[in-house]
Amino acid sequence: YLAGVVTGDHKKAEEWKKKYMIPEGNVYTYGNFDTIKDNPDIDIVYVVLPNAQHAEYSIRAARAGKQVICEKPMAISVAECESMIAACREAGVLLSIGYRLHFEPHNRAMMELHRAGTIGRIQKVTAGHGMDIEPGVWRLNLALASGGPLMDVGIYCVQAAIYTVGEEPIAVTAREGEKTDRSRFGDVEQSITWTMEFPGGTIAECETSYARESNYLKAEGDKGWMQLEPAYKYKGIKGRGNEGELNLPLVNQQAQQMDDFALCIKKGQPSKVPGEMGLRDVRILRAIYEAARTGQKVAIK
């Protein structure tokens, strides 16, 4: 349950105190955040700040002795991710990344494809996630976001391709799309397409945009296919394949994610979506940007 909040907005603080019955002593500002170490009411800090602040507050939470969930993308650089992992290890706390779809039944069915062999050997994955973003939001500020749609909704496609294929990519090629609205996209890319190559020969063709809606994941094998559309929404995910519709329950994805993390803490088990997974994905995101910038294939190191 929500035991405390951190905010620089007095109005928000008052609203949240009333709505969630939060004691005055459990409402923090960014100035006094580090005193959270003295509060036994708080076990976990969930960092949901802009991307450029993920590393700082995850590390500070760990040093305060709190377990950490950090939203995706884990951070804006490989070095920051490594620092977060090291800080949590040193403090003896768990670090988990907010990959809610690992706890969603339809996406979990896609994860099982390569193990179950339902559609045979997976030859190709296609994935897309985009939206028409409103102007003026922090996600369009390069200093806060460190990129455009790839860092926000495109990471879902990277994740989906990996858990569908069951391998990690070895190389990427990419191309940034044309900027048709420079008033919105002066700082970050408007869209980007990329291809990931996997060790077994499978390829994943992906796209993301801040100017066009899309939300899909499809796997094609030598014995069939399966797709989700929409694939990444908080509600209403639907799936079907050559054998028909996927009749799976709809769940509160983030409640499932947070409950699982709480159980990992209580049982002394590692998170299913650990910091190392977040580090892997940031390494891939940076490789995609490099491939788009250079026009060359980039190996994933």
JSON list of C-alpha atoms in Angstrom, two decimals, residues 4 6 28 36 44 65 86 94-95 106 118 138 251 259 277 282 289 298:
[
{"chain": "A", "resi": 4, "resn": "GLY", "atom": "CA", "xyz": [4.42, 7.89, 1.68]},
{"chain": "A", "resi": 6, "resn": "VAL", "atom": "CA", "xyz": [7.81, 12.59, -2.40]},
{"chain": "A", "resi": 28, "resn": "TYR", "atom": "CA", "xyz": [8.69, 14.26, 1.71]},
{"chain": "A", "resi": 36, "resn": "ILE", "atom": "CA", "xyz": [13.50, 8.67, 4.56]},
{"chain": "A", "resi": 44, "resn": "ILE", "atom": "CA", "xyz": [10.10, 0.37, -0.95]},
{"chain": "A", "resi": 65, "resn": "GLY", "atom": "CA", "xyz": [18.23, 1.33, 3.08]},
{"chain": "A", "resi": 86, "resn": "ALA", "atom": "CA", "xyz": [26.33, -1.32, -7.55]},
{"chain": "A", "resi": 94, "resn": "LEU", "atom": "CA", "xyz": [16.73, -5.38, -4.24]},
{"chain": "A", "resi": 95, "resn": "LEU", "atom": "CA", "xyz": [16.47, -3.40, -7.46]},
{"chain": "A", "resi": 106, "resn": "HIS", "atom": "CA", "xyz": [-1.11, -12.17, -22.95]},
{"chain": "A", "resi": 118, "resn": "THR", "atom": "CA", "xyz": [3.49, -23.62, -30.47]},
{"chain": "A", "resi": 138, "resn": "TRP", "atom": "CA", "xyz": [8.96, 16.71, -20.29]},
{"chain": "A", "resi": 251, "resn": "VAL", "atom": "CA", "xyz": [-5.26, -8.13, -14.66]},
{"chain": "A", "resi": 259, "resn": "ASP", "atom": "CA", "xyz": [2.98, -7.67, -5.29]},
{"chain": "A", "resi": 277, "resn": "MET", "atom": "CA", "xyz": [17.63, -6.53, -17.36]},
{"chain": "A", "resi": 282, "resn": "VAL", "atom": "CA", "xyz": [19.58, 0.62, -22.05]},
{"chain": "A", "resi": 289, "resn": "TYR", "atom": "CA", "xyz": [20.61, 5.51, -31.47]},
{"chain": "A", "resi": 298, "resn": "VAL", "atom": "CA", "xyz": [26.06, -1.80, -34.50]}
]
